[in-house]
Coordinates of C-alpha atoms and ligand atoms in Angstrom, one line a residue:
M1 CA 83.6 137.2 130.6
N2 CA 81.6 140.4 131.4
I3 CA 82.4 142.1 135.0
L4 CA 80.8 144.6 136.9
I5 CA 82.3 146.4 139.5
V6 CA 80.4 148.3 142.2
G7 CA 81.6 151.4 143.4
G8 CA 83.2 154.6 142.1
G9 CA 86.2 155.6 144.0
G10 CA 90.1 155.3 144.0
R11 CA 89.8 151.6 144.9
E12 CA 87.5 150.7 142.5
H13 CA 89.5 152.7 139.5
A14 CA 92.5 150.3 140.7
M15 CA 90.2 147.3 140.6
A16 CA 89.0 148.2 137.4
W17 CA 92.6 148.9 136.0
K18 CA 93.7 145.6 137.1
V19 CA 90.5 143.5 135.9
A20 CA 90.8 145.3 132.4
Q21 CA 94.1 143.7 132.1
S22 CA 92.9 140.1 132.5
T23 CA 92.5 138.1 129.4
L24 CA 89.3 136.7 130.5
V25 CA 87.4 139.8 130.3
D26 CA 85.4 140.7 127.5
K27 CA 83.4 144.0 128.8
L28 CA 83.9 145.6 131.9
Y29 CA 81.4 147.7 133.7
A30 CA 81.3 150.0 136.8
A31 CA 78.5 151.4 138.7
P32 CA 78.2 154.1 139.3
G33 CA 82.1 154.3 138.1
S34 CA 83.5 157.8 137.5
D35 CA 84.6 160.0 134.8
G36 CA 88.1 158.4 135.7
I37 CA 87.2 155.0 135.8
A38 CA 85.3 155.5 132.4
S39 CA 89.1 155.3 130.7
V40 CA 88.9 151.6 131.5
A41 CA 85.2 150.7 132.1
E42 CA 82.0 151.4 130.6
C43 CA 80.2 153.3 133.5
A44 CA 76.5 153.2 134.3
P45 CA 75.0 155.7 136.6
I46 CA 73.4 153.2 139.4
D47 CA 74.0 154.0 143.0
V48 CA 75.7 151.4 145.1
M49 CA 72.9 151.1 147.3
D50 CA 70.3 150.4 144.6
F51 CA 70.9 146.8 144.5
Q52 CA 67.5 146.0 142.3
G53 CA 69.1 148.5 139.7
L54 CA 72.5 146.8 139.9
A55 CA 71.1 143.4 139.5
D56 CA 68.8 144.3 136.8
F57 CA 71.9 146.1 134.9
A58 CA 74.0 142.8 135.5
E59 CA 71.2 140.3 134.2
G60 CA 70.6 142.9 131.2
H61 CA 74.2 143.1 130.1
D62 CA 75.4 139.3 130.7
V63 CA 77.5 140.1 133.6
D64 CA 79.3 136.9 134.8
L65 CA 80.9 138.1 138.0
T66 CA 80.2 141.4 140.1
L67 CA 83.0 142.5 142.4
V68 CA 82.1 145.1 145.1
G69 CA 84.5 148.0 146.3
P70 CA 82.7 149.9 149.2
E71 CA 81.4 148.6 152.5
Q72 CA 77.9 150.1 152.4
P73 CA 76.4 147.8 149.8
L74 CA 78.3 144.6 151.7
V75 CA 77.0 145.7 155.1
G76 CA 73.5 146.4 153.4
G77 CA 73.4 142.9 151.8
I78 CA 74.0 143.2 148.3
V79 CA 75.6 139.8 148.1
D80 CA 72.3 138.0 149.4
Y81 CA 70.2 140.1 147.0
F82 CA 72.5 139.4 144.0
S83 CA 72.9 135.4 145.1
A84 CA 69.0 135.3 145.6
R85 CA 68.8 136.3 141.8
G86 CA 71.3 133.8 140.9
L87 CA 73.8 136.4 139.9
K88 CA 77.7 135.5 140.8
I89 CA 79.1 138.1 143.1
F90 CA 82.5 137.9 145.1
G91 CA 81.9 139.4 148.9
P92 CA 80.8 138.6 152.2
S93 CA 77.0 138.1 152.8
K94 CA 75.2 140.8 155.2
A95 CA 75.7 138.6 158.2
A96 CA 79.4 138.1 157.3
A97 CA 79.9 141.8 156.5
R98 CA 79.2 142.5 160.4
I99 CA 82.9 141.9 160.8
E100 CA 83.3 145.4 159.6
G101 CA 79.8 146.9 160.0
S102 CA 79.7 146.2 163.9
K103 CA 82.9 146.9 165.9
S104 CA 81.2 145.0 168.8
F105 CA 80.5 142.1 166.5
A106 CA 83.9 142.0 165.4
K107 CA 85.4 142.1 169.1
A108 CA 83.2 139.2 170.0
L109 CA 84.6 137.4 167.1
M110 CA 88.3 138.0 168.3
K111 CA 87.6 137.2 171.9
N112 CA 85.7 133.8 171.1
N113 CA 88.7 132.9 168.7
Q114 CA 91.6 134.3 170.9
I115 CA 92.6 136.6 167.9
P116 CA 94.9 139.2 169.6
T117 CA 93.4 142.6 169.8
S118 CA 93.1 145.7 172.4
H119 CA 90.9 145.3 175.3
Y120 CA 87.8 147.1 175.1
Q121 CA 84.4 148.0 176.7
T122 CA 81.2 149.0 174.8
F123 CA 79.0 151.8 176.0
T124 CA 75.2 153.4 175.4
D125 CA 75.4 155.5 178.3
Y126 CA 77.4 158.8 178.1
Q127 CA 77.9 159.0 182.1
Q128 CA 79.0 155.3 182.3
A129 CA 81.6 155.8 179.3
G130 CA 82.8 158.9 181.1
D131 CA 83.4 157.3 184.5
Y132 CA 85.2 154.4 182.4
L133 CA 87.4 156.9 180.9
Q134 CA 88.3 158.3 184.4
Q135 CA 89.1 155.0 185.5
V136 CA 91.4 153.8 182.5
G137 CA 93.1 157.1 181.7
A138 CA 94.8 158.1 178.5
P139 CA 96.4 157.6 176.0
I140 CA 92.9 155.6 174.8
V141 CA 90.9 155.0 171.7
L142 CA 87.2 155.9 171.1
K143 CA 85.2 154.3 168.4
A144 CA 81.7 155.1 167.2
D145 CA 80.2 151.5 166.8
G146 CA 79.0 151.6 163.3
L147 CA 80.1 152.9 159.8
A148 CA 81.7 156.3 159.8
A149 CA 84.1 155.7 156.8
G150 CA 87.2 155.1 158.9
K151 CA 86.5 158.4 160.5
G152 CA 84.8 157.5 163.6
V153 CA 87.7 156.8 165.8
I154 CA 89.3 159.2 168.1
V155 CA 92.9 158.3 169.3
A156 CA 93.3 160.5 172.4
M157 CA 96.9 160.9 173.8
T158 CA 95.6 163.2 176.8
M159 CA 92.7 163.0 179.1
A160 CA 91.3 166.2 177.6
E161 CA 91.2 164.9 174.0
A162 CA 89.6 161.8 175.5
E163 CA 86.6 163.7 177.2
Q164 CA 86.0 166.0 174.4
G165 CA 86.3 163.0 172.1
L166 CA 83.3 161.2 173.9
K167 CA 81.3 164.2 174.0
A168 CA 81.7 164.5 170.1
I169 CA 80.7 160.9 169.6
M170 CA 78.0 160.3 172.2
K171 CA 76.5 164.0 172.8
D172 CA 77.2 166.0 169.7
R173 CA 76.7 163.1 167.3
K174 CA 79.6 164.2 165.2
F175 CA 79.2 160.6 163.3
A176 CA 75.6 160.4 163.5
D177 CA 73.9 157.3 164.8
A178 CA 77.0 155.4 165.0
G179 CA 77.4 157.3 168.1
A180 CA 75.0 155.9 170.1
R181 CA 77.2 153.3 171.0
V182 CA 80.8 153.8 171.7
V183 CA 83.7 151.2 172.1
I184 CA 86.6 152.4 174.3
E185 CA 89.5 150.4 173.9
E186 CA 93.4 150.2 174.8
Y187 CA 95.7 152.1 172.8
L188 CA 98.2 150.0 170.7
E189 CA 101.6 151.2 170.0
G190 CA 103.7 149.9 167.3
D191 CA 103.9 149.8 163.5
E192 CA 100.5 149.6 161.9
F193 CA 100.2 147.6 158.6
S194 CA 97.3 146.2 156.5
L195 CA 96.9 142.8 155.6
M196 CA 94.2 141.7 153.0
A197 CA 93.3 138.3 152.1
L198 CA 91.1 136.6 149.6
V199 CA 88.9 134.3 151.7
N200 CA 86.4 131.6 150.8
G201 CA 85.1 129.8 154.1
E202 CA 88.4 128.5 155.8
T203 CA 90.6 128.9 152.9
V204 CA 92.6 132.0 153.1
T205 CA 94.9 133.4 150.3
P206 CA 96.9 136.3 151.7
L207 CA 98.0 139.5 149.6
A208 CA 101.0 141.4 150.0
I209 CA 101.0 143.6 153.0
A210 CA 100.8 147.5 152.9
Q211 CA 101.2 150.3 155.2
D212 CA 98.5 153.4 155.0
H213 CA 98.9 156.8 156.3
K214 CA 95.8 157.9 158.2
R215 CA 96.5 161.3 159.5
S216 CA 95.9 164.2 157.4
F217 CA 99.4 166.1 157.6
D218 CA 103.3 165.2 157.3
G219 CA 104.7 163.7 160.5
D220 CA 101.3 161.9 161.1
K221 CA 99.8 165.1 162.3
G222 CA 96.0 166.1 162.0
P223 CA 92.9 164.4 162.1
N224 CA 92.6 160.5 160.9
T225 CA 91.2 160.6 157.4
G226 CA 90.5 157.6 155.2
G227 CA 93.8 157.2 154.0
M228 CA 96.3 159.9 152.8
G229 CA 99.1 157.2 150.8
A230 CA 100.3 153.7 151.1
Y231 CA 103.2 151.7 150.0
S232 CA 104.0 148.2 149.5
P233 CA 106.0 146.1 150.5
V234 CA 106.7 147.1 154.0
P235 CA 110.2 146.6 154.6
Q236 CA 110.2 147.0 158.6
I237 CA 107.5 144.2 159.0
P238 CA 109.5 141.0 158.3
G239 CA 107.9 138.4 156.2
K240 CA 107.6 136.1 159.1
I241 CA 105.2 138.7 161.0
A242 CA 102.7 138.9 158.0
D243 CA 102.8 134.8 158.0
E244 CA 102.2 134.6 161.7
A245 CA 99.3 137.2 161.5
V246 CA 97.7 134.9 158.7
Q247 CA 98.0 132.0 161.5
T248 CA 97.0 133.9 164.3
I249 CA 94.5 136.3 162.9
L250 CA 93.2 135.7 159.6
K251 CA 92.5 131.9 159.6
P252 CA 91.0 132.0 163.1
A253 CA 88.6 134.6 161.8
A254 CA 87.8 132.8 158.8
S255 CA 87.0 129.6 160.8
G256 CA 85.2 131.4 163.6
M257 CA 83.1 133.2 161.2
A258 CA 82.1 129.7 159.8
Q259 CA 81.6 128.2 162.9
E260 CA 79.3 131.0 163.9
G261 CA 77.2 130.2 160.7
C262 CA 78.3 133.2 158.8
P263 CA 81.2 132.0 156.4
F264 CA 83.1 135.0 154.7
T265 CA 83.6 135.2 151.4
G266 CA 85.6 137.9 149.5
V267 CA 88.3 140.2 150.8
L268 CA 88.9 140.2 154.5
Y269 CA 91.2 143.5 155.5
A270 CA 92.9 143.1 158.8
G271 CA 94.1 146.5 160.0
L272 CA 97.0 145.5 162.5
M273 CA 99.4 147.0 164.9
L274 CA 102.9 145.2 165.3
T275 CA 103.4 145.5 168.9
K276 CA 106.0 144.4 171.2
D277 CA 103.6 141.1 172.0
G278 CA 103.3 140.6 168.2
P279 CA 100.8 141.5 165.6
K280 CA 97.3 142.8 167.1
V281 CA 94.1 143.5 165.3
I282 CA 92.9 147.5 165.2
E283 CA 90.1 146.5 162.9
F284 CA 88.7 144.3 160.1
N285 CA 87.0 145.6 156.9
C286 CA 84.9 143.4 154.5
R287 CA 86.6 144.7 151.4
F288 CA 89.6 146.0 149.9
G289 CA 91.4 148.7 151.6
D290 CA 91.6 152.2 150.3
P291 CA 94.2 153.3 149.3
E292 CA 96.1 150.1 149.9
T293 CA 94.5 148.3 146.8
Q294 CA 96.1 151.4 144.8
V295 CA 99.5 149.8 145.5
V296 CA 98.9 146.2 146.1
L297 CA 97.1 145.5 143.0
P298 CA 99.8 147.2 140.8
R299 CA 102.2 144.7 142.4
L300 CA 100.1 141.7 141.7
E301 CA 101.4 139.9 138.4
S302 CA 98.6 137.2 138.7
D303 CA 95.3 137.6 136.7
L304 CA 92.9 139.0 139.4
V305 CA 89.8 137.5 137.7
Q306 CA 91.2 134.2 137.5
V307 CA 92.5 134.4 141.3
V308 CA 88.9 135.6 142.2
L309 CA 87.4 132.4 140.4
D310 CA 89.9 130.0 141.7
V311 CA 89.3 131.1 145.1
M312 CA 85.4 131.2 144.7
D313 CA 85.9 127.5 143.4
G314 CA 87.6 126.7 146.8
G315 CA 91.1 126.9 145.5
Q316 CA 94.2 128.5 147.1
P317 CA 95.9 129.7 144.1
A318 CA 99.5 130.9 144.2
L319 CA 99.9 134.6 143.7
S320 CA 103.1 136.0 141.7
W321 CA 104.1 139.6 143.0
S322 CA 106.6 142.0 141.5
D323 CA 109.4 142.9 143.9
K324 CA 109.3 146.5 143.2
T325 CA 108.3 149.0 145.5
A326 CA 105.0 150.8 145.1
V327 CA 104.0 153.9 146.6
G328 CA 100.6 155.8 146.2
V329 CA 100.0 159.3 147.3
V330 CA 96.7 161.1 147.4
L331 CA 95.6 164.4 146.4
A332 CA 93.1 165.7 148.7
T333 CA 91.1 168.9 148.7
A334 CA 92.3 171.4 151.2
G335 CA 90.2 171.2 154.4
Y336 CA 89.7 167.4 154.0
P337 CA 88.4 165.4 156.2
V338 CA 86.4 168.2 158.0
S339 CA 84.9 170.4 155.1
Y340 CA 85.7 171.2 151.7
P341 CA 84.8 172.8 148.6
K342 CA 83.9 171.1 145.3
G343 CA 84.3 171.9 141.7
R344 CA 87.9 173.4 142.0
K345 CA 90.1 173.3 138.7
L346 CA 93.2 170.7 138.9
G347 CA 96.1 171.0 136.9
D348 CA 96.8 169.3 133.5
L349 CA 96.5 165.7 134.5
S350 CA 97.5 164.5 130.8
A351 CA 100.9 166.1 131.8
L352 CA 101.5 163.1 133.9
P353 CA 104.0 160.5 132.3
D354 CA 102.7 157.0 131.7
A355 CA 105.0 155.5 134.6
A356 CA 102.5 157.5 136.9
L357 CA 99.4 155.4 137.6
L358 CA 96.5 157.7 138.1
F359 CA 93.5 156.4 140.0
H360 CA 90.8 159.0 140.5
A361 CA 89.0 159.1 143.5
G362 CA 86.6 162.2 143.5
T363 CA 86.8 164.3 140.3
K364 CA 84.6 165.4 137.4
K365 CA 85.5 166.0 134.0
N366 CA 84.4 169.4 132.6
G367 CA 85.3 169.5 128.9
K368 CA 89.1 169.2 128.8
D369 CA 89.3 170.2 132.7
W370 CA 89.3 167.9 135.7
L371 CA 87.6 169.5 138.7
T372 CA 87.7 168.0 142.3
S373 CA 84.3 166.6 143.6
G374 CA 85.4 165.0 146.9
G375 CA 87.8 165.0 149.7
R376 CA 90.1 162.6 148.5
V377 CA 90.8 163.8 144.8
L378 CA 93.1 161.2 143.2
L379 CA 96.1 159.1 143.9
V380 CA 99.2 158.5 142.1
T381 CA 101.2 155.2 142.2
R382 CA 104.4 154.4 141.1
L383 CA 106.6 151.3 140.8
G384 CA 110.1 151.6 141.6
D385 CA 113.3 149.9 142.8
D386 CA 113.5 151.7 146.2
L387 CA 110.9 153.5 148.2
R388 CA 112.7 157.1 148.5
T389 CA 113.2 157.7 145.0
T390 CA 109.9 156.3 144.0
R391 CA 108.1 158.3 146.6
D392 CA 109.7 161.5 145.3
A393 CA 108.9 160.7 141.8
V394 CA 105.2 160.5 143.0
N395 CA 105.6 163.8 144.8
K396 CA 106.8 165.5 141.5
D397 CA 103.9 164.1 139.8
L398 CA 101.6 165.7 142.2
E399 CA 103.5 168.9 142.4
R400 CA 102.8 168.9 138.6
I401 CA 98.9 168.9 138.9
A402 CA 98.4 170.5 142.3
T403 CA 96.7 173.8 142.9
D404 CA 96.1 175.9 145.9
D405 CA 92.8 174.1 146.7
V406 CA 94.5 170.7 147.2
F407 CA 97.3 169.3 149.3
F408 CA 99.3 166.1 149.7
R409 CA 101.7 164.3 152.2
K410 CA 105.1 164.3 151.3
D411 CA 106.5 161.7 153.6
I412 CA 104.6 158.8 152.4
G413 CA 106.7 155.8 153.6
H414 CA 108.7 157.9 156.2
R415 CA 108.4 154.6 158.9
A416 CA 110.3 152.5 156.6
L417 CA 112.7 155.2 155.6
E418 CA 113.3 155.9 159.4
A419 CA 113.5 151.9 160.2
A420 CA 116.4 151.7 157.5
E421 CA 118.4 154.6 159.0
K422 CA 118.0 153.1 162.6
P423 CA 121.6 151.8 163.7
Ligands
AMP1 P1 90.2 152.2 162.4 O1 89.0 152.8 161.7 O2 89.3 151.5 163.7 O3 91.0 151.6 161.7 O4 90.8 153.3 163.4 C1 91.4 154.5 162.7 C2 92.9 154.5 163.1 O5 93.0 154.7 164.1 C3 93.8 153.4 162.7 O6 94.1 153.0 161.5 C4 94.9 153.5 163.7 O7 95.9 154.3 163.2 C5 94.3 154.5 164.7 N1 93.8 153.5 165.9 C6 92.6 152.6 165.9 N2 92.6 151.8 166.9 C7 93.6 151.9 167.7 C8 94.3 151.4 168.8 N3 93.5 150.5 169.6 N4 95.5 151.5 169.5 C9 96.1 152.7 168.4 N5 95.8 153.2 167.4 C10 94.6 153.0 166.8
LIG2 N1 93.0 152.1 154.3 C1 91.8 151.9 155.3 C2 90.7 151.2 154.8 O1 90.4 151.0 153.9 O2 89.5 151.2 155.7

């Protein structure tokens, strides 16, 4: 088979790395891909929103299956476009991708299907939103209702933060038009985890869980980012909790979508909080998580392409997982997620040992050098026998290639280590 992967970030590099290992694959393409992805796939410089260009490429290169990384093309209808042209693609339709594209759509789905989530209210009026804030108090969470790459969220622990946050979203339009409508929701307290599943209609095939680290600095300090590192499995979240979440969250979501006439096909991602009342939904995404994919796919022993084909045929394939712990740590440009320079030279990436899986996110090759070209630059994953030594080994890898222009969190997995130390 010939496969096309749409996207060019760290998640897509991990997808391409995994797909390249499939015995079913002849030719692997990525669009636009990246200089890093070029080590495993042939890259074509086509924008992820250029559906016609992508479909022309897929036709011209006898692509048998297209996999999509980022949410923007899915929310924009790439699956509908490819399907209309008779091209096979794994992902949700535009209607189904609303589960991520619109927080209010997702909230209504959860309400209609008794899926546990936080209480919330939606506002388009600044004054009314402000009055509601005074009424409910802090801690409280504010979300711009639209895509802001996981960054349109403010978790306010105090009233002052909440008021500033509301102004930033609705008045200053910090997240652009996504701030025309704000969701104000109850703060959920607990351990967060990410549960992804391959879904086709009402059939749900869950993947191993992972835990992301959203805040930029050690100790979960600093602003929310797209994710600074992840690990899988998550020992402090018992297996029965993940099973419960499949039953109370993923399956009702999939059947709810089918009943509403927009069945979901593709990767359904649930960002969950394990509260004292059980797992509750923070958000749904309509695609693989980033950086969760970079630690979950390295643990998957099954052939990803075969698994996707089975799911598309209506099957529920049994997946085989490595017992090892995967830890992935993001190297980011200083200043991320606010503002950051590009084009800074990184250390010698070829110095990394083979055991360090390198997934490029925002890099550019310049002769023999690698330069930064994004906020999240790259991620290194290692598989190991225990979390601490694996994490320490990844930190050493990153120390070898880091410069003054970049930073990374050294405490990925801290919640699991703290939970293990509790008497
Ligand atoms: P989201 O983009 O919705 O995933 O939000 C980004 C991050 O903000 C999440 O990963 C959580 O860490 C945090 N967050 C979002 N909503 C809530 C909530 N209701 N309660 C507590 N934390 C939240
Ligand atoms: N890691 C969170 C996300 O992919 O949205």
